[in-house]
CSV table of C-alpha atoms in Angstrom, one decimal:
chain,number,residue,atom,x,y,z
E,162,UNK,CA,137.2,94.9,105.6
E,163,UNK,CA,138.5,92.5,102.9
E,164,UNK,CA,139.6,95.5,100.8
E,165,UNK,CA,141.6,96.9,103.6
E,166,UNK,CA,143.2,93.6,104.5
E,167,UNK,CA,144.0,93.0,100.8
E,168,UNK,CA,145.8,96.3,100.6
E,169,UNK,CA,147.8,95.6,103.8
E,170,UNK,CA,148.9,92.3,102.4
E,171,UNK,CA,150.0,94.0,99.2
E,172,UNK,CA,152.0,96.6,101.2
E,173,UNK,CA,153.7,93.8,103.2
E,174,UNK,CA,154.4,91.9,100.0
E,175,UNK,CA,156.1,94.9,98.4
E,176,UNK,CA,158.3,95.4,101.4
E,177,UNK,CA,159.3,91.7,101.5
E,178,UNK,CA,160.0,91.7,97.8
E,179,UNK,CA,162.3,94.7,98.3
E,180,UNK,CA,164.3,93.0,101.0
E,181,UNK,CA,164.7,89.8,98.9
E,182,UNK,CA,162.0,87.7,100.7
E,183,UNK,CA,160.2,86.9,97.5
E,184,UNK,CA,158.6,83.5,98.5
E,185,UNK,CA,156.9,85.3,101.4
E,186,UNK,CA,155.9,88.1,99.0
E,187,UNK,CA,154.3,85.6,96.6
E,188,UNK,CA,152.2,84.2,99.5
E,189,UNK,CA,151.0,87.6,100.6
E,190,UNK,CA,150.1,88.6,97.1
E,191,UNK,CA,148.1,85.4,96.7
E,192,UNK,CA,146.2,86.2,99.9
E,193,UNK,CA,145.7,89.8,98.7
E,194,UNK,CA,144.2,88.7,95.4
E,195,UNK,CA,141.9,86.2,97.0
E,196,UNK,CA,140.5,88.9,99.3
E,197,UNK,CA,140.2,91.4,96.4
E,198,UNK,CA,140.7,90.2,92.8
E,199,UNK,CA,140.5,93.7,91.5
E,200,UNK,CA,143.5,94.9,93.5
E,201,UNK,CA,145.5,96.1,90.5
E,202,UNK,CA,148.5,97.0,92.6
E,203,UNK,CA,148.8,93.4,93.8
E,204,UNK,CA,148.2,91.9,90.4
E,205,UNK,CA,150.7,94.2,88.7
E,206,UNK,CA,153.4,93.5,91.3
E,207,UNK,CA,152.6,89.8,90.9
E,208,UNK,CA,153.1,90.1,87.1
E,209,UNK,CA,156.5,91.7,87.6
E,210,UNK,CA,157.8,89.2,90.2
E,211,UNK,CA,156.5,86.2,88.3
E,212,UNK,CA,158.1,87.4,85.1
E,213,UNK,CA,161.4,87.8,86.8
E,214,UNK,CA,161.2,84.4,88.5
E,215,UNK,CA,160.4,82.6,85.3
E,216,UNK,CA,162.8,84.4,82.9
E,217,UNK,CA,165.7,86.2,84.5
E,218,UNK,CA,166.3,88.1,81.3
E,219,UNK,CA,164.9,91.0,79.3
E,220,UNK,CA,165.3,92.5,75.8
E,221,UNK,CA,168.6,94.3,76.1
E,222,UNK,CA,170.2,97.1,74.0
E,223,UNK,CA,173.9,96.6,74.0
E,224,UNK,CA,176.7,98.2,72.0
E,225,UNK,CA,177.3,101.7,73.4
E,226,UNK,CA,180.6,102.1,75.1
E,227,UNK,CA,179.6,105.3,76.9
E,228,UNK,CA,176.7,106.4,79.0
E,229,UNK,CA,173.4,106.7,77.3
E,230,UNK,CA,172.0,110.3,77.4
E,231,UNK,CA,168.6,109.7,75.9
E,232,UNK,CA,166.3,106.9,74.7
E,233,UNK,CA,163.0,107.0,72.9
E,234,UNK,CA,160.7,105.0,70.7
E,235,UNK,CA,159.8,105.8,67.1
E,236,UNK,CA,156.2,107.0,66.6
E,237,UNK,CA,155.1,103.6,65.4
E,238,UNK,CA,157.0,101.8,68.3
E,239,UNK,CA,159.0,99.5,66.0
E,240,UNK,CA,162.4,101.2,66.6
E,241,UNK,CA,164.3,102.8,69.5
E,242,UNK,CA,166.7,105.7,69.3
E,243,UNK,CA,169.5,106.1,71.9
E,244,UNK,CA,172.2,108.7,72.2
E,245,UNK,CA,175.5,108.4,74.1
E,246,UNK,CA,178.6,110.0,75.4
E,247,UNK,CA,180.5,107.5,73.1
E,248,UNK,CA,179.9,110.0,70.3
E,249,UNK,CA,177.2,107.9,68.6
E,250,UNK,CA,173.4,107.6,68.3
E,251,UNK,CA,172.0,104.2,67.5
E,252,UNK,CA,168.8,102.8,66.1
E,253,UNK,CA,167.5,99.5,67.4
E,254,UNK,CA,164.7,97.0,66.5
E,255,UNK,CA,162.3,97.3,69.5
E,256,UNK,CA,161.3,93.6,69.1
E,257,UNK,CA,164.7,92.0,69.0
E,258,UNK,CA,167.0,94.6,70.6
E,259,UNK,CA,169.4,94.4,67.6
E,260,UNK,CA,171.0,97.5,66.1
E,261,UNK,CA,169.3,98.2,62.7
E,262,UNK,CA,171.5,100.9,61.0
E,263,UNK,CA,175.1,101.7,61.2
E,264,UNK,CA,175.9,103.9,64.3
E,265,UNK,CA,175.3,107.6,63.7
E,266,UNK,CA,178.9,108.8,64.4
E,267,UNK,CA,179.6,112.3,65.7
E,268,UNK,CA,182.7,114.2,66.8
E,269,UNK,CA,181.4,114.9,70.2
E,270,UNK,CA,179.2,113.4,72.9
E,271,UNK,CA,175.6,113.1,71.7
E,272,UNK,CA,173.2,114.6,74.3
E,273,UNK,CA,169.8,114.6,72.6
E,274,UNK,CA,167.9,112.8,69.8
E,275,UNK,CA,164.4,112.5,68.3
E,276,UNK,CA,162.5,110.9,65.5
E,277,UNK,CA,160.5,112.9,63.0
E,278,UNK,CA,156.7,112.3,63.3
E,279,UNK,CA,156.7,110.0,60.2
E,280,UNK,CA,159.7,108.1,61.7
E,281,UNK,CA,161.8,108.5,58.5
E,282,UNK,CA,164.4,110.9,59.9
E,283,UNK,CA,166.3,111.5,63.1
E,284,UNK,CA,167.7,114.7,64.6
E,285,UNK,CA,170.6,114.7,67.1
E,286,UNK,CA,172.3,117.3,69.1
E,287,UNK,CA,175.8,117.2,70.6
E,288,UNK,CA,177.5,118.6,73.7
E,289,UNK,CA,179.3,121.0,71.4
E,290,UNK,CA,176.1,122.3,69.9
E,291,UNK,CA,176.1,120.6,66.5
E,292,UNK,CA,172.8,119.5,65.1
E,293,UNK,CA,172.5,116.8,62.4
E,294,UNK,CA,169.6,115.1,60.6
E,295,UNK,CA,169.9,111.5,59.5
E,296,UNK,CA,168.0,108.9,57.4
E,297,UNK,CA,166.5,106.7,60.1
E,298,UNK,CA,166.6,103.6,57.9
E,299,UNK,CA,170.1,103.8,56.4
E,300,UNK,CA,172.0,105.9,59.0
E,301,UNK,CA,173.1,108.3,56.2
E,302,UNK,CA,173.7,111.9,57.3
E,303,UNK,CA,171.3,114.2,55.5
E,304,UNK,CA,172.0,117.6,57.0
E,305,UNK,CA,175.0,118.6,59.2
E,306,UNK,CA,175.6,122.3,58.8
E,307,UNK,CA,173.5,123.4,61.8
E,308,UNK,CA,175.3,124.7,64.8
E,309,UNK,CA,174.3,126.2,68.2
E,310,UNK,CA,176.5,127.6,70.9
E,311,UNK,CA,176.5,125.3,74.0
E,312,UNK,CA,175.3,121.8,74.7
E,313,UNK,CA,172.2,121.1,72.6
E,314,UNK,CA,170.0,119.7,75.4
E,315,UNK,CA,166.8,119.7,73.3
E,316,UNK,CA,166.1,119.0,69.6
E,317,UNK,CA,162.6,118.8,68.0
E,318,UNK,CA,161.0,118.3,64.6
E,319,UNK,CA,157.9,120.3,63.7
E,320,UNK,CA,154.9,118.1,63.2
E,321,UNK,CA,155.2,118.2,59.4
E,322,UNK,CA,158.9,117.6,59.6
E,323,UNK,CA,159.9,120.7,57.7
E,324,UNK,CA,161.5,122.6,60.6
E,325,UNK,CA,164.1,121.5,63.2
E,326,UNK,CA,164.5,123.5,66.5
E,327,UNK,CA,167.2,123.2,69.1
E,328,UNK,CA,167.9,124.8,72.5
E,329,UNK,CA,171.1,124.8,74.5
E,330,UNK,CA,172.5,125.1,78.0
E,331,UNK,CA,174.2,128.4,76.9
E,332,UNK,CA,170.7,129.9,76.4
E,333,UNK,CA,170.6,129.8,72.6
E,334,UNK,CA,167.6,128.7,70.5
E,335,UNK,CA,167.4,128.4,66.7
E,336,UNK,CA,165.3,126.8,64.0
E,337,UNK,CA,166.4,125.6,60.6
E,338,UNK,CA,164.9,124.4,57.4
E,339,UNK,CA,165.1,120.6,57.9
E,340,UNK,CA,165.7,119.9,54.2
E,341,UNK,CA,168.6,122.4,53.7
E,342,UNK,CA,169.9,123.2,57.2
E,343,UNK,CA,169.5,127.0,56.5
E,344,UNK,CA,168.5,129.1,59.6
E,345,UNK,CA,164.9,130.5,59.4
E,346,UNK,CA,165.6,133.5,61.6
E,347,UNK,CA,168.5,135.0,63.7
E,348,UNK,CA,169.7,133.3,66.8
E,349,UNK,CA,167.5,133.7,69.9
E,350,UNK,CA,169.6,134.4,73.0
E,351,UNK,CA,168.7,134.2,76.7
E,352,UNK,CA,170.9,135.2,79.6
E,353,UNK,CA,170.6,131.7,81.2
E,354,UNK,CA,170.0,128.2,79.9
E,355,UNK,CA,167.3,127.3,77.4
E,356,UNK,CA,166.1,123.9,78.9
E,357,UNK,CA,163.8,122.7,76.2
E,358,UNK,CA,162.1,123.7,72.9
E,359,UNK,CA,159.0,122.1,71.4
E,360,UNK,CA,156.3,122.8,68.8
E,361,UNK,CA,152.6,123.2,69.1
E,362,UNK,CA,150.6,120.5,67.4
E,363,UNK,CA,149.9,122.7,64.4
E,364,UNK,CA,153.6,123.6,64.1
E,365,UNK,CA,153.0,127.3,64.2
E,366,UNK,CA,154.5,128.1,67.7
E,367,UNK,CA,157.7,127.3,69.6
E,368,UNK,CA,157.5,126.9,73.3
E,369,UNK,CA,160.8,127.4,75.1
E,370,UNK,CA,161.6,126.8,78.8
E,371,UNK,CA,164.3,129.3,80.0
E,372,UNK,CA,166.4,130.1,83.0
E,373,UNK,CA,165.4,133.8,82.5
E,374,UNK,CA,162.4,133.3,84.7
E,375,UNK,CA,159.8,132.8,81.9
E,376,UNK,CA,158.6,130.5,79.3
E,377,UNK,CA,158.7,132.0,75.8
E,378,UNK,CA,156.2,131.5,72.9
E,379,UNK,CA,157.4,132.4,69.5
E,380,UNK,CA,156.4,132.1,65.9
E,381,UNK,CA,158.3,129.0,64.5
E,382,UNK,CA,159.1,130.6,61.1
E,383,UNK,CA,159.9,134.2,62.1
E,384,UNK,CA,161.1,133.8,65.7
E,385,UNK,CA,158.9,136.7,66.7
E,386,UNK,CA,157.7,136.5,70.3
E,387,UNK,CA,154.0,136.0,70.7
E,388,UNK,CA,153.7,135.6,74.4
E,389,UNK,CA,155.9,135.5,77.5
E,390,UNK,CA,154.8,133.5,80.6
E,391,UNK,CA,156.7,135.0,83.6
E,392,UNK,CA,157.5,133.4,87.0
E,393,UNK,CA,159.9,134.3,89.7
E,394,UNK,CA,162.6,131.8,88.9
E,395,UNK,CA,164.0,129.4,86.2
E,396,UNK,CA,161.4,127.5,84.2
E,397,UNK,CA,162.8,124.0,83.9
E,398,UNK,CA,160.1,122.6,81.6
E,399,UNK,CA,157.2,123.8,79.5
E,400,UNK,CA,154.6,121.7,77.7
E,401,UNK,CA,151.6,122.4,75.5
E,402,UNK,CA,148.4,120.5,76.3
E,403,UNK,CA,147.4,118.1,73.5
E,404,UNK,CA,144.9,120.6,72.1
E,405,UNK,CA,147.3,123.5,72.3
E,406,UNK,CA,144.9,125.5,74.5
E,407,UNK,CA,147.1,125.4,77.7
E,408,UNK,CA,150.7,125.4,78.7
E,409,UNK,CA,152.0,123.9,81.9
E,410,UNK,CA,155.4,125.1,83.3
E,411,UNK,CA,157.6,123.7,86.0
E,412,UNK,CA,159.6,126.3,88.0
E,413,UNK,CA,162.5,126.5,90.4
E,414,UNK,CA,160.2,128.5,92.7
E,415,UNK,CA,158.6,125.3,93.9
E,416,UNK,CA,155.5,125.6,91.7
E,417,UNK,CA,154.0,124.3,88.5
E,418,UNK,CA,151.5,126.5,86.8
E,419,UNK,CA,148.9,126.3,84.0
E,420,UNK,CA,148.5,129.2,81.4
E,421,UNK,CA,146.1,130.0,78.6
E,422,UNK,CA,148.2,129.4,75.5
E,423,UNK,CA,146.3,132.0,73.4
E,424,UNK,CA,146.3,134.9,75.8
E,425,UNK,CA,149.2,134.1,78.1
E,426,UNK,CA,147.0,134.7,81.1
E,427,UNK,CA,147.6,132.4,84.2
E,428,UNK,CA,144.6,130.2,84.8
E,429,UNK,CA,144.9,130.4,88.6
E,430,UNK,CA,145.8,126.7,88.7
E,431,UNK,CA,149.1,126.6,90.7
E,432,UNK,CA,150.5,123.4,92.0
E,433,UNK,CA,152.9,123.7,95.0
E,434,UNK,CA,155.8,121.6,96.1
E,435,UNK,CA,158.3,122.0,99.0
E,436,UNK,CA,161.2,122.7,96.6
E,437,UNK,CA,161.9,123.4,93.0
E,438,UNK,CA,159.8,121.5,90.3
E,439,UNK,CA,161.9,120.0,87.6
E,440,UNK,CA,159.2,118.7,85.2
E,441,UNK,CA,155.4,119.0,84.7
E,442,UNK,CA,153.5,117.0,82.0
E,443,UNK,CA,149.9,116.6,80.9
E,444,UNK,CA,148.4,113.2,80.4
E,445,UNK,CA,146.9,112.3,77.0
E,446,UNK,CA,143.6,114.0,77.4
E,447,UNK,CA,144.9,117.0,79.5
E,448,UNK,CA,142.8,116.0,82.5
E,449,UNK,CA,145.8,115.3,84.8
E,450,UNK,CA,149.3,116.7,85.3
E,451,UNK,CA,152.2,114.9,87.0
E,452,UNK,CA,155.0,116.9,88.5
E,453,UNK,CA,158.5,115.9,89.7
E,454,UNK,CA,160.3,117.9,92.4
E,455,UNK,CA,163.4,118.3,94.5
E,456,UNK,CA,161.3,117.7,97.6
E,457,UNK,CA,161.6,113.9,96.8
E,458,UNK,CA,158.1,113.6,95.5
E,459,UNK,CA,156.1,113.3,92.3
E,460,UNK,CA,152.5,114.5,92.5
E,461,UNK,CA,149.4,113.8,90.4
E,462,UNK,CA,147.0,116.8,90.0
E,463,UNK,CA,143.6,117.5,88.5
E,464,UNK,CA,144.6,119.8,85.6
E,465,UNK,CA,141.3,121.8,85.9
E,466,UNK,CA,141.5,122.8,89.5
E,467,UNK,CA,145.0,122.0,90.7
E,468,UNK,CA,143.9,119.6,93.4
E,469,UNK,CA,146.0,116.5,94.4
E,470,UNK,CA,144.5,113.3,93.1
E,471,UNK,CA,146.5,110.9,95.4
E,472,UNK,CA,149.0,111.3,98.1
E,473,UNK,CA,152.5,112.4,97.0
E,474,UNK,CA,154.6,109.7,95.5
E,475,UNK,CA,157.5,109.5,97.9
E,476,UNK,CA,161.1,108.9,96.8
E,477,UNK,CA,164.4,108.6,98.7
E,478,UNK,CA,166.0,111.3,96.5
E,479,UNK,CA,165.3,114.3,94.3
E,480,UNK,CA,162.8,113.4,91.5
E,481,UNK,CA,164.0,114.5,88.1
E,482,UNK,CA,161.1,113.6,85.8
E,483,UNK,CA,157.7,112.0,85.9
E,484,UNK,CA,155.5,111.0,82.9
E,485,UNK,CA,152.2,109.2,82.2
E,486,UNK,CA,151.8,106.1,80.2
E,487,UNK,CA,149.8,106.5,76.9
E,488,UNK,CA,146.6,105.3,78.6
E,489,UNK,CA,147.3,107.4,81.7
E,490,UNK,CA,147.0,104.4,84.0
E,491,UNK,CA,150.6,104.5,85.1
E,492,UNK,CA,153.3,107.0,86.0
E,493,UNK,CA,157.0,106.4,85.6
E,494,UNK,CA,159.5,108.5,87.6
E,495,UNK,CA,163.3,109.0,87.7
E,496,UNK,CA,165.0,109.8,91.1
E,497,UNK,CA,168.4,110.8,92.2
E,498,UNK,CA,169.2,107.3,93.5
E,499,UNK,CA,169.4,106.3,89.8
E,500,UNK,CA,166.2,104.3,90.0
E,501,UNK,CA,163.1,104.2,87.8
E,502,UNK,CA,159.8,103.6,89.5
E,503,UNK,CA,156.4,102.8,88.3
E,504,UNK,CA,153.2,103.9,90.0
E,505,UNK,CA,149.4,103.4,89.6
E,506,UNK,CA,147.8,106.7,88.7
E,507,UNK,CA,144.5,106.2,90.5
E,508,UNK,CA,145.9,104.9,93.8
E,509,UNK,CA,149.4,106.2,93.9
E,510,UNK,CA,150.7,102.7,94.7
E,511,UNK,CA,154.1,101.6,93.5
E,512,UNK,CA,153.6,98.6,91.3
E,513,UNK,CA,157.1,97.2,90.7
E,514,UNK,CA,160.4,97.3,92.5
E,515,UNK,CA,162.7,100.2,91.6
E,516,UNK,CA,164.9,99.5,88.6
E,517,UNK,CA,168.3,100.8,89.6
E,518,UNK,CA,170.7,101.7,86.8
E,519,UNK,CA,174.5,101.5,87.0
E,520,UNK,CA,175.8,104.8,85.8
E,521,UNK,CA,174.7,108.3,84.9
E,522,UNK,CA,171.1,109.6,85.1
E,523,UNK,CA,168.6,107.0,83.8
E,524,UNK,CA,166.2,107.7,81.0
E,525,UNK,CA,162.8,106.0,80.2
E,526,UNK,CA,160.2,106.0,77.5
E,527,UNK,CA,156.8,104.3,77.3
E,528,UNK,CA,156.2,102.4,74.1
E,529,UNK,CA,153.4,104.2,72.0
E,530,UNK,CA,151.0,101.3,72.6
E,531,UNK,CA,151.8,101.3,76.3
E,532,UNK,CA,152.8,97.6,76.5
E,533,UNK,CA,156.4,98.2,77.5
E,534,UNK,CA,158.8,100.6,79.3
E,535,UNK,CA,162.2,101.3,77.9
E,536,UNK,CA,164.8,102.1,80.5
E,537,UNK,CA,168.4,103.3,79.7
E,538,UNK,CA,171.1,103.5,82.2
E,539,UNK,CA,174.9,103.4,81.9
E,540,UNK,CA,175.8,101.9,78.5
E,541,UNK,CA,172.8,99.6,78.3
E,542,UNK,CA,169.1,99.7,77.8
E,543,UNK,CA,166.4,97.2,78.4
E,544,UNK,CA,162.7,96.8,77.7
E,545,UNK,CA,160.3,95.8,80.5
E,546,UNK,CA,156.8,94.4,79.6
E,547,UNK,CA,154.1,96.2,81.5
E,548,UNK,CA,151.3,94.3,83.4
E,549,UNK,CA,147.7,94.0,82.3
E,550,UNK,CA,145.2,96.5,83.5
E,551,UNK,CA,142.5,93.8,83.8
E,552,UNK,CA,141.3,92.2,87.0
E,553,UNK,CA,143.4,89.2,88.0
E,554,UNK,CA,142.0,85.8,87.1
E,555,UNK,CA,141.3,83.3,89.9
E,556,UNK,CA,144.2,81.1,88.8
E,557,UNK,CA,146.8,83.8,89.5
E,558,UNK,CA,146.5,83.3,93.3
E,559,UNK,CA,147.2,79.6,92.8
E,560,UNK,CA,150.2,80.4,90.6
E,561,UNK,CA,151.5,82.7,93.3
E,562,UNK,CA,151.2,79.9,95.8
E,563,UNK,CA,153.1,77.7,93.5
E,564,UNK,CA,155.8,80.3,93.0
E,565,UNK,CA,156.2,80.7,96.7
E,566,UNK,CA,157.2,77.1,97.1
E,567,UNK,CA,160.1,77.4,94.6
E,568,UNK,CA,162.6,78.0,97.4
E,569,UNK,CA,165.5,75.6,97.9
E,570,UNK,CA,165.9,76.9,101.5
E,571,UNK,CA,162.4,76.0,102.6
E,572,UNK,CA,161.8,72.2,102.1
E,573,UNK,CA,158.8,72.2,104.5
E,574,UNK,CA,156.5,73.8,101.8
E,575,UNK,CA,155.9,71.5,98.9
E,576,UNK,CA,154.5,72.7,95.6
E,577,UNK,CA,150.9,71.6,94.8
E,578,UNK,CA,151.8,70.0,91.4
E,579,UNK,CA,148.3,68.6,90.8
E,580,UNK,CA,146.7,72.1,91.1
E,581,UNK,CA,149.4,73.6,88.9
E,582,UNK,CA,148.9,70.9,86.2
E,583,UNK,CA,145.2,71.8,86.2
E,584,UNK,CA,146.0,75.4,85.8
E,585,UNK,CA,148.4,74.7,83.0
E,586,UNK,CA,145.9,72.5,81.1
E,587,UNK,CA,143.2,75.1,81.6
E,588,UNK,CA,145.4,77.9,80.2
E,589,UNK,CA,146.8,75.9,77.2
E,590,UNK,CA,143.3,74.8,76.2
E,591,UNK,CA,141.9,78.3,76.4
E,592,UNK,CA,141.0,80.0,73.1
E,593,UNK,CA,140.9,83.5,74.5
E,594,UNK,CA,143.7,86.0,74.0
E,595,UNK,CA,143.3,88.3,76.9
E,596,UNK,CA,146.6,89.5,78.4
E,597,UNK,CA,146.4,87.4,81.6
E,598,UNK,CA,145.8,84.2,79.6
E,599,UNK,CA,148.7,85.0,77.3
E,600,UNK,CA,150.8,85.6,80.3
E,601,UNK,CA,149.8,82.3,81.9
E,602,UNK,CA,150.6,80.4,78.7
E,603,UNK,CA,154.0,82.1,78.5
E,604,UNK,CA,154.7,81.2,82.2
E,605,UNK,CA,154.1,77.5,81.6
E,606,UNK,CA,155.8,77.3,78.1
E,607,UNK,CA,159.0,75.2,77.8
E,608,UNK,CA,162.1,77.3,78.3
E,609,UNK,CA,163.5,76.6,74.9
E,610,UNK,CA,160.2,77.6,73.2
E,611,UNK,CA,159.1,80.4,75.6
E,612,UNK,CA,159.6,84.0,74.4
E,613,UNK,CA,162.2,86.0,76.4
E,614,UNK,CA,159.4,88.0,78.1
E,615,UNK,CA,155.6,87.8,78.2
E,616,UNK,CA,154.8,90.1,75.3
E,617,UNK,CA,157.8,89.2,73.1
E,618,UNK,CA,157.6,87.1,70.0
E,619,UNK,CA,161.3,86.1,70.1
E,620,UNK,CA,162.1,82.8,71.8
E,621,UNK,CA,165.1,82.6,74.1
E,622,UNK,CA,167.0,80.3,71.6
E,623,UNK,CA,166.2,82.7,68.7
E,624,UNK,CA,167.4,85.6,70.8
E,625,UNK,CA,170.6,83.9,71.7
E,626,UNK,CA,171.2,83.1,68.0
E,627,UNK,CA,170.6,86.8,67.2
E,628,UNK,CA,173.1,87.9,69.7
E,629,UNK,CA,175.7,85.4,68.4
E,630,UNK,CA,175.0,86.6,64.8
E,631,UNK,CA,175.6,90.2,66.0
E,632,UNK,CA,179.0,89.1,67.2
E,633,UNK,CA,180.3,92.0,69.3
E,634,UNK,CA,181.7,91.3,72.7
E,635,UNK,CA,178.8,92.7,74.8
E,636,UNK,CA,176.2,90.8,72.8
E,637,UNK,CA,178.2,87.5,73.1
E,638,UNK,CA,178.7,88.0,76.9
E,639,UNK,CA,175.0,88.5,77.3
E,640,UNK,CA,174.3,85.4,75.1
E,641,UNK,CA,176.8,83.4,77.3
E,642,UNK,CA,174.9,84.4,80.5
E,643,UNK,CA,171.6,83.3,78.9
E,644,UNK,CA,173.1,80.0,77.6
E,645,UNK,CA,174.5,78.6,80.8
E,646,UNK,CA,171.7,76.0,81.2
E,647,UNK,CA,172.2,74.8,77.6
E,648,UNK,CA,175.6,73.2,76.8
E,649,UNK,CA,175.1,73.3,73.0
E,650,UNK,CA,174.2,77.0,73.0
E,651,UNK,CA,177.1,77.8,75.3
E,652,UNK,CA,179.5,76.0,73.0
E,653,UNK,CA,178.4,78.2,70.1
E,654,UNK,CA,178.8,81.3,72.1
E,655,UNK,CA,182.3,80.4,73.4
E,656,UNK,CA,183.4,79.5,69.9
E,657,UNK,CA,182.4,83.1,68.8
E,658,UNK,CA,184.0,84.7,71.8
E,659,UNK,CA,187.5,83.2,71.3
E,660,UNK,CA,187.6,84.6,67.7
E,661,UNK,CA,187.2,88.2,68.9
E,662,UNK,CA,190.3,90.4,69.1
E,663,UNK,CA,191.4,91.7,72.5
E,664,UNK,CA,189.3,94.6,73.8
E,665,UNK,CA,190.6,98.1,73.1
E,666,UNK,CA,190.2,100.9,75.6
E,667,UNK,CA,187.7,103.6,74.6
E,668,UNK,CA,190.4,106.3,74.5
E,669,UNK,CA,191.9,104.6,71.5
E,670,UNK,CA,188.6,104.4,69.6
E,671,UNK,CA,188.6,106.3,66.3
E,672,UNK,CA,185.7,108.5,65.7
E,673,UNK,CA,184.3,109.4,62.2
E,674,UNK,CA,184.0,113.1,61.8
């Protein structure tokens, strides 16, 4: 009974948090965790709400003047790559949010980008079909002679970094020698769009999702077809399993299907939706698949038998993409309401409020270690710390009670300062470094010494100084918003702002070709 009551309290808390009644949500989450400390949905939501209450900020990526079209981490997680309609791609420090190299300037909107597996190079594709390779550290253009008709929706390095492949909305696919930019075989042409191209883990095969009603497997060096995986409508996505033994496809005919990657035979695992399926992805050990559909749901399936693992993840709009976190404990989704949502894989519960982005279609990427979620929307990106997967400590319920009293409109409820001081002393004297203890220490730290978010190592003051040193208008405006409680910081920011020249409209911006 306690488990059921705990879950009901969590559901009520989520609803209240969505409507802005966060003090009441904190109270219900405290009750939920006292009834069931292992209610991960409740503890994860508590983490997100407490983080927002304590630090109304996050690591931001600011500098693009157009809409971001993609965002991803480097393989080691230390850098972030973004592409934009402002004709640039940019590389950022994932710990500070500062741009590392000069902007990678193009003569057209940049629609795709990726790091090589060793993180040393970057490939980008433009709306005009031009592919370029760059030094990821210096921003120097290394190869720029590669062209593909149509918008280059997908670019990919082979695992050894020797080949670059690209696919376009005009139905063209090609590979090049990544060192010289010379084509490896004649252009592959489809009647409809080529939605994506990727390599097998050994680099020998290309997998192409096409609008010609099939997924195509080809030799990556010769372009010769090895297999064709047919359906009755457009294949929007195709992905190898981590061991290359299977392929999962997402189709406009309302299905996702698993195939034997060596024989091309269907495995009889078909996953059905009510409308077209836009993406289908394996988790890290290929035991699960998550699909995203126009029927307003994402669904989590057993990859061996095609059975649903939890109830469909309901959204208020078309779901464009769904992906697992590296440890498979979470699923992130993008829907047509411009919101990114985060779900528990085992229960199907939503564990944080939707993150609504301002413009364009949002993008997301989990960090390789699974500690954060990168979200890009409009011209900005930001990094959200992800909650611990461990059972909530007993003090978390007390902290939620305390947080619920931080409401200027309800003077009847007074904070229990004695209990909170005991919790603070307990945490600060603890020698353990488990995630919840680290979070608790962060929560009680002085604002001038506290990192900007629980898993960050950059203090708020250091972050403001980094933004001031960067010196562009968007960085200084963000620094100003963060500095309002601190007159001396605010004076430094305003001093830098008044030295800036007047803003120029984007149309007058010169672009390096």
